[in-house]
PDB file of N, CA and C in Angstrom:
ATOM      1  N   UNK Z   1      16.608 -33.254 103.008  1.00 97.00           N
ATOM      2  CA  UNK Z   1      16.713 -32.349 103.864  1.00 97.00           C
ATOM      3  C   UNK Z   1      17.580 -31.237 102.323  1.00 97.00           C
ATOM      4  N   UNK Z   2      16.884 -30.286 101.758  1.00 98.00           N
ATOM      5  CA  UNK Z   2      18.356 -29.818 100.597  1.00 98.00           C
ATOM      6  C   UNK Z   2      19.278 -28.849 102.572  1.00 98.00           C
ATOM      7  N   UNK Z   3      20.159 -28.339 101.456  1.00 98.00           N
ATOM      8  CA  UNK Z   3      21.153 -27.895 102.048  1.00 98.00           C
ATOM      9  C   UNK Z   3      20.062 -26.161 102.488  1.00 98.00           C
ATOM     10  N   UNK Z   4      19.934 -25.729 101.767  1.00 98.00           N
ATOM     11  CA  UNK Z   4      18.827 -24.772 102.517  1.00 98.00           C
ATOM     12  C   UNK Z   4      18.318 -24.700 103.938  1.00 98.00           C
ATOM     13  N   UNK Z   5      17.394 -26.519 104.041  1.00 98.00           N
ATOM     14  CA  UNK Z   5      16.578 -26.209 104.604  1.00 98.00           C
ATOM     15  C   UNK Z   5      17.542 -27.178 106.278  1.00 98.00           C
ATOM     16  N   UNK Z   6      18.541 -27.286 105.570  1.00 98.00           N
ATOM     17  CA  UNK Z   6      19.226 -28.092 107.067  1.00 98.00           C
ATOM     18  C   UNK Z   6      20.267 -26.917 107.143  1.00 98.00           C
ATOM     19  N   UNK Z   7      20.320 -26.348 107.015  1.00 98.00           N
ATOM     20  CA  UNK Z   7      20.706 -24.938 107.419  1.00 98.00           C
ATOM     21  C   UNK Z   7      20.172 -24.192 108.330  1.00 98.00           C
ATOM     22  N   UNK Z   8      18.614 -23.886 107.913  1.00 98.00           N
ATOM     23  CA  UNK Z   8      17.131 -22.774 108.929  1.00 98.00           C
ATOM     24  C   UNK Z   8      17.712 -24.328 109.942  1.00 98.00           C
ATOM     25  N   UNK Z   9      17.913 -25.718 109.970  1.00 98.00           N
ATOM     26  CA  UNK Z   9      17.210 -26.649 111.172  1.00 98.00           C
ATOM     27  C   UNK Z   9      18.284 -26.459 112.142  1.00 98.00           C
ATOM     28  N   UNK Z  10      19.687 -25.915 111.634  1.00 97.00           N
ATOM     29  CA  UNK Z  10      20.539 -25.751 112.236  1.00 97.00           C
ATOM     30  C   UNK Z  10      20.128 -24.146 112.745  1.00 97.00           C
ATOM     31  N   UNK Z  11      19.177 -23.658 112.792  1.00 97.00           N
ATOM     32  CA  UNK Z  11      19.663 -21.690 112.370  1.00 97.00           C
ATOM     33  C   UNK Z  11      21.469 -21.557 112.230  1.00 97.00           C
ATOM     34  N   UNK Z  12      21.238 -21.579 110.994  1.00 98.00           N
ATOM     35  CA  UNK Z  12      22.571 -21.319 110.052  1.00 98.00           C
ATOM     36  C   UNK Z  12      22.360 -20.816 108.613  1.00 98.00           C
ATOM     37  N   UNK Z  13      23.311 -20.221 108.309  1.00 98.00           N
ATOM     38  CA  UNK Z  13      22.856 -19.170 107.065  1.00 98.00           C
ATOM     39  C   UNK Z  13      23.552 -20.570 106.149  1.00 98.00           C
ATOM     40  N   UNK Z  14      23.096 -20.810 104.994  1.00 98.00           N
ATOM     41  CA  UNK Z  14      24.395 -22.234 104.132  1.00 98.00           C
ATOM     42  C   UNK Z  14      25.584 -21.352 104.042  1.00 98.00           C
ATOM     43  N   UNK Z  15      26.355 -21.191 104.081  1.00 98.00           N
ATOM     44  CA  UNK Z  15      27.798 -20.871 104.595  1.00 98.00           C
ATOM     45  C   UNK Z  15      27.917 -21.353 105.539  1.00 98.00           C
ATOM     46  N   UNK Z  16      27.352 -20.400 106.832  1.00 98.00           N
ATOM     47  CA  UNK Z  16      27.390 -20.787 107.807  1.00 98.00           C
ATOM     48  C   UNK Z  16      27.400 -22.302 108.199  1.00 98.00           C
ATOM     49  N   UNK Z  17      26.583 -23.222 107.260  1.00 98.00           N
ATOM     50  CA  UNK Z  17      26.528 -25.140 107.608  1.00 98.00           C
ATOM     51  C   UNK Z  17      27.345 -25.194 106.907  1.00 98.00           C
ATOM     52  N   UNK Z  18      27.787 -24.975 105.794  1.00 98.00           N
ATOM     53  CA  UNK Z  18      28.839 -25.109 105.045  1.00 98.00           C
ATOM     54  C   UNK Z  18      29.980 -25.133 105.902  1.00 98.00           C
ATOM     55  N   UNK Z  19      30.563 -24.086 106.607  1.00 98.00           N
ATOM     56  CA  UNK Z  19      31.393 -24.155 107.541  1.00 98.00           C
ATOM     57  C   UNK Z  19      31.812 -25.361 108.638  1.00 98.00           C
ATOM     58  N   UNK Z  20      30.312 -25.822 109.000  1.00 98.00           N
ATOM     59  CA  UNK Z  20      30.341 -26.473 110.440  1.00 98.00           C
ATOM     60  C   UNK Z  20      30.668 -28.170 109.490  1.00 98.00           C
ATOM     61  N   UNK Z  21      29.654 -28.308 107.843  1.00 97.00           N
ATOM     62  CA  UNK Z  21      30.634 -29.300 107.285  1.00 97.00           C
ATOM     63  C   UNK Z  21      31.955 -29.802 107.061  1.00 97.00           C
ATOM     64  N   UNK Z  22      32.440 -28.304 107.213  1.00 97.00           N
ATOM     65  CA  UNK Z  22      33.786 -28.482 106.575  1.00 97.00           C
ATOM     66  C   UNK Z  22      34.366 -28.929 108.004  1.00 97.00           C
ATOM     67  N   UNK Z  23      34.006 -28.388 109.319  1.00 97.00           N
ATOM     68  CA  UNK Z  23      34.682 -28.182 110.370  1.00 97.00           C
ATOM     69  C   UNK Z  23      34.371 -30.117 110.629  1.00 97.00           C
ATOM     70  N   UNK Z  24      33.506 -30.688 110.374  1.00 95.00           N
ATOM     71  CA  UNK Z  24      33.043 -31.910 110.940  1.00 95.00           C
ATOM     72  C   UNK Z  24      31.931 -31.897 111.918  1.00 95.00           C
ATOM     73  N   UNK Z  25      31.741 -29.996 112.536  1.00 96.00           N
ATOM     74  CA  UNK Z  25      30.331 -30.424 113.097  1.00 96.00           C
ATOM     75  C   UNK Z  25      29.146 -31.270 113.188  1.00 96.00           C
ATOM     76  N   UNK Z  26      28.345 -31.476 111.418  1.00 97.00           N
ATOM     77  CA  UNK Z  26      27.741 -32.278 111.222  1.00 97.00           C
ATOM     78  C   UNK Z  26      27.789 -32.493 109.595  1.00 97.00           C
ATOM     79  N   UNK Z  27      27.308 -34.359 109.901  1.00 97.00           N
ATOM     80  CA  UNK Z  27      27.892 -34.729 108.293  1.00 97.00           C
ATOM     81  C   UNK Z  27      27.009 -33.473 107.072  1.00 97.00           C
ATOM     82  N   UNK Z  28      27.579 -34.398 105.835  1.00 96.00           N
ATOM     83  CA  UNK Z  28      27.759 -33.362 104.680  1.00 96.00           C
ATOM     84  C   UNK Z  28      26.348 -34.182 103.949  1.00 96.00           C
ATOM     85  N   UNK Z  29      26.652 -33.975 102.925  1.00 96.00           N
ATOM     86  CA  UNK Z  29      25.449 -34.908 102.169  1.00 96.00           C
ATOM     87  C   UNK Z  29      25.065 -36.351 102.349  1.00 96.00           C
ATOM     88  N   UNK Z  30      24.490 -36.721 102.112  1.00 94.00           N
ATOM     89  CA  UNK Z  30      23.841 -38.347 101.549  1.00 94.00           C
ATOM     90  C   UNK Z  30      25.096 -38.845 100.535  1.00 94.00           C
ATOM     91  N   UNK Z  31      25.863 -39.161 100.576  1.00 93.00           N
ATOM     92  CA  UNK Z  31      26.763 -39.974  99.405  1.00 93.00           C
ATOM     93  C   UNK Z  31      25.853 -40.056  98.261  1.00 93.00           C
ATOM     94  N   UNK Z  32      26.192 -39.736  96.446  1.00 93.00           N
ATOM     95  CA  UNK Z  32      25.190 -39.797  95.171  1.00 93.00           C
ATOM     96  C   UNK Z  32      23.921 -38.858  95.118  1.00 93.00           C
ATOM     97  N   UNK Z  33      23.700 -38.013  96.350  1.00 95.00           N
ATOM     98  CA  UNK Z  33      22.798 -36.957  96.139  1.00 95.00           C
ATOM     99  C   UNK Z  33      23.510 -34.686  97.092  1.00 95.00           C
ATOM    100  N   UNK Z  34      22.125 -34.239  96.611  1.00 96.00           N
ATOM    101  CA  UNK Z  34      22.430 -33.381  97.337  1.00 96.00           C
ATOM    102  C   UNK Z  34      22.224 -33.220  99.109  1.00 96.00           C
ATOM    103  N   UNK Z  35      21.952 -33.782  99.462  1.00 97.00           N
ATOM    104  CA  UNK Z  35      20.385 -33.738 100.439  1.00 97.00           C
ATOM    105  C   UNK Z  35      21.294 -34.505 102.275  1.00 97.00           C
ATOM    106  N   UNK Z  36      20.388 -33.595 103.064  1.00 98.00           N
ATOM    107  CA  UNK Z  36      21.395 -33.410 104.133  1.00 98.00           C
ATOM    108  C   UNK Z  36      20.502 -34.269 105.355  1.00 98.00           C
ATOM    109  N   UNK Z  37      20.065 -35.877 106.052  1.00 97.00           N
ATOM    110  CA  UNK Z  37      19.831 -36.814 106.714  1.00 97.00           C
ATOM    111  C   UNK Z  37      19.443 -35.663 107.831  1.00 97.00           C
ATOM    112  N   UNK Z  38      18.398 -35.637 107.928  1.00 96.00           N
ATOM    113  CA  UNK Z  38      17.671 -35.034 109.709  1.00 96.00           C
ATOM    114  C   UNK Z  38      18.142 -35.996 110.830  1.00 96.00           C
ATOM    115  N   UNK Z  39      18.152 -36.739 110.795  1.00 95.00           N
ATOM    116  CA  UNK Z  39      18.517 -37.947 111.726  1.00 95.00           C
ATOM    117  C   UNK Z  39      20.262 -37.932 112.202  1.00 95.00           C
ATOM    118  N   UNK Z  40      21.315 -37.659 111.460  1.00 96.00           N
ATOM    119  CA  UNK Z  40      22.241 -37.292 111.073  1.00 96.00           C
ATOM    120  C   UNK Z  40      23.018 -36.680 111.780  1.00 96.00           C
ATOM    121  N   UNK Z  41      22.333 -35.631 111.207  1.00 97.00           N
ATOM    122  CA  UNK Z  41      22.071 -34.314 111.978  1.00 97.00           C
ATOM    123  C   UNK Z  41      22.209 -33.572 113.228  1.00 97.00           C
ATOM    124  N   UNK Z  42      20.862 -34.011 114.189  1.00 95.00           N
ATOM    125  CA  UNK Z  42      20.034 -34.579 115.124  1.00 95.00           C
ATOM    126  C   UNK Z  42      21.347 -35.845 116.007  1.00 95.00           C
ATOM    127  N   UNK Z  43      21.913 -36.464 115.479  1.00 94.00           N
ATOM    128  CA  UNK Z  43      22.782 -37.295 116.395  1.00 94.00           C
ATOM    129  C   UNK Z  43      24.290 -36.803 116.083  1.00 94.00           C
ATOM    130  N   UNK Z  44      24.747 -35.688 114.870  1.00 95.00           N
ATOM    131  CA  UNK Z  44      26.326 -35.517 114.641  1.00 95.00           C
ATOM    132  C   UNK Z  44      26.045 -34.381 116.238  1.00 95.00           C
ATOM    133  N   UNK Z  45      24.333 -33.151 116.262  1.00 95.00           N
ATOM    134  CA  UNK Z  45      24.690 -31.854 117.504  1.00 95.00           C
ATOM    135  C   UNK Z  45      24.036 -32.928 118.710  1.00 95.00           C
ATOM    136  N   UNK Z  46      23.562 -33.705 119.088  1.00 93.00           N
ATOM    137  CA  UNK Z  46      23.865 -34.085 120.502  1.00 93.00           C
ATOM    138  C   UNK Z  46      25.421 -34.968 120.772  1.00 93.00           C
ATOM    139  N   UNK Z  47      25.631 -35.675 119.757  1.00 92.00           N
ATOM    140  CA  UNK Z  47      27.848 -35.889 119.932  1.00 92.00           C
ATOM    141  C   UNK Z  47      28.473 -34.613 120.468  1.00 92.00           C
ATOM    142  N   UNK Z  48      28.323 -33.463 119.993  1.00 90.00           N
ATOM    143  CA  UNK Z  48      28.723 -32.556 119.634  1.00 90.00           C
ATOM    144  C   UNK Z  48      27.992 -31.532 121.031  1.00 90.00           C
ATOM    145  N   UNK Z  49      27.204 -31.578 121.862  1.00 90.00           N
ATOM    146  CA  UNK Z  49      26.820 -31.426 122.728  1.00 90.00           C
ATOM    147  C   UNK Z  49      27.293 -31.421 124.032  1.00 90.00           C
ATOM    148  N   UNK Z  50      27.058 -33.171 124.058  1.00 88.00           N
ATOM    149  CA  UNK Z  50      27.514 -34.055 124.930  1.00 88.00           C
ATOM    150  C   UNK Z  50      26.696 -34.849 124.855  1.00 88.00           C
ATOM    151  N   UNK Z  51      25.984 -34.741 124.614  1.00 85.00           N
ATOM    152  CA  UNK Z  51      24.345 -35.659 124.965  1.00 85.00           C
ATOM    153  C   UNK Z  51      24.463 -37.029 124.613  1.00 85.00           C
ATOM    154  N   UNK Z  52      24.638 -37.874 125.031  1.00 74.00           N
ATOM    155  CA  UNK Z  52      24.394 -39.531 124.818  1.00 74.00           C
ATOM    156  C   UNK Z  52      23.535 -39.712 124.295  1.00 74.00           C
ATOM    157  N   UNK Z  53      23.491 -40.376 123.031  1.00 64.00           N
ATOM    158  CA  UNK Z  53      22.473 -40.937 122.313  1.00 64.00           C
ATOM    159  C   UNK Z  53      21.685 -42.294 123.682  1.00 64.00           C
ATOM    160  N   UNK Z  54      20.223 -42.072 123.565  1.00 65.00           N
ATOM    161  CA  UNK Z  54      19.407 -42.947 124.460  1.00 65.00           C
ATOM    162  C   UNK Z  54      19.520 -45.361 123.496  1.00 65.00           C
ATOM    163  N   UNK Z  55      19.974 -45.938 124.390  1.00 64.00           N
ATOM    164  CA  UNK Z  55      20.476 -47.342 123.806  1.00 64.00           C
ATOM    165  C   UNK Z  55      19.224 -47.609 122.843  1.00 64.00           C
ATOM    166  N   UNK Z  56      19.522 -48.214 122.573  1.00 68.00           N
ATOM    167  CA  UNK Z  56      18.355 -49.201 121.410  1.00 68.00           C
ATOM    168  C   UNK Z  56      17.087 -49.788 122.405  1.00 68.00           C
ATOM    169  N   UNK Z  57      16.267 -49.651 122.256  1.00 67.00           N
ATOM    170  CA  UNK Z  57      15.447 -50.736 123.055  1.00 67.00           C
ATOM    171  C   UNK Z  57      15.801 -52.027 122.580  1.00 67.00           C
ATOM    172  N   UNK Z  58      15.457 -52.726 123.752  1.00 69.00           N
ATOM    173  CA  UNK Z  58      16.177 -54.090 123.425  1.00 69.00           C
ATOM    174  C   UNK Z  58      14.232 -54.612 124.210  1.00 69.00           C
ATOM    175  N   UNK Z  59      14.467 -56.693 123.212  1.00 75.00           N
ATOM    176  CA  UNK Z  59      13.187 -56.422 123.167  1.00 75.00           C
ATOM    177  C   UNK Z  59      13.174 -57.585 124.970  1.00 75.00           C
ATOM    178  N   UNK Z  60      12.613 -57.329 125.082  1.00 74.00           N
ATOM    179  CA  UNK Z  60      12.122 -58.145 126.151  1.00 74.00           C
ATOM    180  C   UNK Z  60      11.166 -59.706 126.223  1.00 74.00           C
ATOM    181  N   UNK Z  61      12.179 -61.005 126.649  1.00 77.00           N
ATOM    182  CA  UNK Z  61      11.436 -61.651 126.100  1.00 77.00           C
ATOM    183  C   UNK Z  61      11.257 -62.559 127.283  1.00 77.00           C
ATOM    184  N   UNK Z  62       9.676 -63.013 128.118  1.00 78.00           N
ATOM    185  CA  UNK Z  62       9.887 -63.893 129.088  1.00 78.00           C
ATOM    186  C   UNK Z  62      10.048 -65.083 129.177  1.00 78.00           C
ATOM    187  N   UNK Z  63      10.035 -65.726 127.744  1.00 78.00           N
ATOM    188  CA  UNK Z  63      10.511 -66.922 127.777  1.00 78.00           C
ATOM    189  C   UNK Z  63      11.942 -67.681 128.038  1.00 78.00           C
ATOM    190  N   UNK Z  64      12.467 -66.935 126.588  1.00 80.00           N
ATOM    191  CA  UNK Z  64      13.955 -66.389 127.676  1.00 80.00           C
ATOM    192  C   UNK Z  64      15.382 -65.866 128.942  1.00 80.00           C
ATOM    193  N   UNK Z  65      13.645 -65.539 129.739  1.00 81.00           N
ATOM    194  CA  UNK Z  65      13.871 -65.422 131.084  1.00 81.00           C
ATOM    195  C   UNK Z  65      14.110 -66.341 132.108  1.00 81.00           C
ATOM    196  N   UNK Z  66      12.474 -67.281 131.863  1.00 79.00           N
ATOM    197  CA  UNK Z  66      12.477 -68.030 131.779  1.00 79.00           C
ATOM    198  C   UNK Z  66      13.259 -69.057 132.188  1.00 79.00           C
ATOM    199  N   UNK Z  67      13.585 -69.912 130.512  1.00 80.00           N
ATOM    200  CA  UNK Z  67      14.967 -70.892 130.602  1.00 80.00           C
ATOM    201  C   UNK Z  67      15.914 -70.035 130.758  1.00 80.00           C
ATOM    202  N   UNK Z  68      16.761 -68.985 131.303  1.00 82.00           N
ATOM    203  CA  UNK Z  68      17.712 -68.072 131.726  1.00 82.00           C
ATOM    204  C   UNK Z  68      17.577 -68.760 133.668  1.00 82.00           C
ATOM    205  N   UNK Z  69      17.109 -68.453 133.870  1.00 84.00           N
ATOM    206  CA  UNK Z  69      16.523 -68.794 135.458  1.00 84.00           C
ATOM    207  C   UNK Z  69      16.426 -70.135 135.857  1.00 84.00           C
ATOM    208  N   UNK Z  70      16.313 -71.168 135.143  1.00 84.00           N
ATOM    209  CA  UNK Z  70      16.122 -72.392 135.339  1.00 84.00           C
ATOM    210  C   UNK Z  70      17.860 -73.364 134.039  1.00 84.00           C
ATOM    211  N   UNK Z  71      18.586 -72.097 133.651  1.00 83.00           N
ATOM    212  CA  UNK Z  71      19.814 -72.785 133.236  1.00 83.00           C
ATOM    213  C   UNK Z  71      19.855 -73.552 131.682  1.00 83.00           C
ATOM    214  N   UNK Z  72      18.760 -73.606 131.303  1.00 77.00           N
ATOM    215  CA  UNK Z  72      18.530 -73.768 130.125  1.00 77.00           C
ATOM    216  C   UNK Z  72      19.584 -72.511 128.931  1.00 77.00           C
ATOM    217  N   UNK Z  73      19.315 -73.554 127.892  1.00 73.00           N
ATOM    218  CA  UNK Z  73      20.372 -72.574 126.581  1.00 73.00           C
ATOM    219  C   UNK Z  73      19.335 -71.519 126.309  1.00 73.00           C
ATOM    220  N   UNK Z  74      20.086 -70.567 125.608  1.00 65.00           N
ATOM    221  CA  UNK Z  74      19.243 -69.883 125.294  1.00 65.00           C
ATOM    222  C   UNK Z  74      18.066 -69.814 123.718  1.00 65.00           C
ATOM    223  N   UNK Z  75      16.918 -69.629 123.804  1.00 59.00           N
ATOM    224  CA  UNK Z  75      15.668 -70.081 123.179  1.00 59.00           C
ATOM    225  C   UNK Z  75      16.241 -69.172 121.474  1.00 59.00           C
ATOM    226  N   UNK Z  76      16.296 -70.221 120.729  1.00 59.00           N
ATOM    227  CA  UNK Z  76      16.085 -69.314 118.862  1.00 59.00           C
ATOM    228  C   UNK Z  76      15.952 -68.817 118.802  1.00 59.00           C
ATOM    229  N   UNK Z  77      13.833 -69.182 119.512  1.00 56.00           N
ATOM    230  CA  UNK Z  77      12.898 -68.283 118.718  1.00 56.00           C
ATOM    231  C   UNK Z  77      12.090 -69.273 117.952  1.00 56.00           C
ATOM    232  N   UNK Z  78      13.198 -69.754 117.464  1.00 57.00           N
ATOM    233  CA  UNK Z  78      12.722 -71.060 116.313  1.00 57.00           C
ATOM    234  C   UNK Z  78      11.401 -71.742 116.430  1.00 57.00           C
ATOM    235  N   UNK Z  79      11.686 -72.660 117.660  1.00 56.00           N
ATOM    236  CA  UNK Z  79      10.722 -73.285 118.085  1.00 56.00           C
ATOM    237  C   UNK Z  79      10.728 -74.881 117.549  1.00 56.00           C
ATOM    238  N   UNK Z  80      10.689 -75.982 117.932  1.00 56.00           N
ATOM    239  CA  UNK Z  80      10.531 -77.224 118.014  1.00 56.00           C
ATOM    240  C   UNK Z  80       8.955 -77.070 117.297  1.00 56.00           C
ATOM    241  N   UNK Z  81       9.120 -78.173 115.652  1.00 54.00           N
ATOM    242  CA  UNK Z  81       8.242 -78.919 114.943  1.00 54.00           C
ATOM    243  C   UNK Z  81       7.777 -79.570 115.344  1.00 54.00           C
ATOM    244  N   UNK Z  82       6.403 -79.585 115.542  1.00 54.00           N
ATOM    245  CA  UNK Z  82       5.183 -80.370 116.314  1.00 54.00           C
ATOM    246  C   UNK Z  82       4.917 -81.540 115.778  1.00 54.00           C
ATOM    247  N   UNK Z  83       4.631 -82.493 116.933  1.00 61.00           N
ATOM    248  CA  UNK Z  83       4.523 -83.968 116.542  1.00 61.00           C
ATOM    249  C   UNK Z  83       3.245 -83.862 116.302  1.00 61.00           C
ATOM    250  N   UNK Z  84       3.500 -85.045 115.833  1.00 57.00           N
ATOM    251  CA  UNK Z  84       2.365 -85.162 114.614  1.00 57.00           C
ATOM    252  C   UNK Z  84       1.003 -86.972 115.241  1.00 57.00           C
TER     253      UNK Z  84
END
């Protein structure tokens, strides 16, 4: 998003937004552009507010769990070649 949009998103004027960037509250523009990443702004504001980002979801693999319960080594997911 453009600087004016990023500032409005944060409820600031463009000069106020620049002050926040300079203070390290929000990140600067994406390198090589004059555009700002909304998700990066959200993450920075969450950190400054003390909000902990949720952990990335992990995929549950029932086969992996079954193997682990039975003491088998981790399954690579590649599988074995089919017998002919």
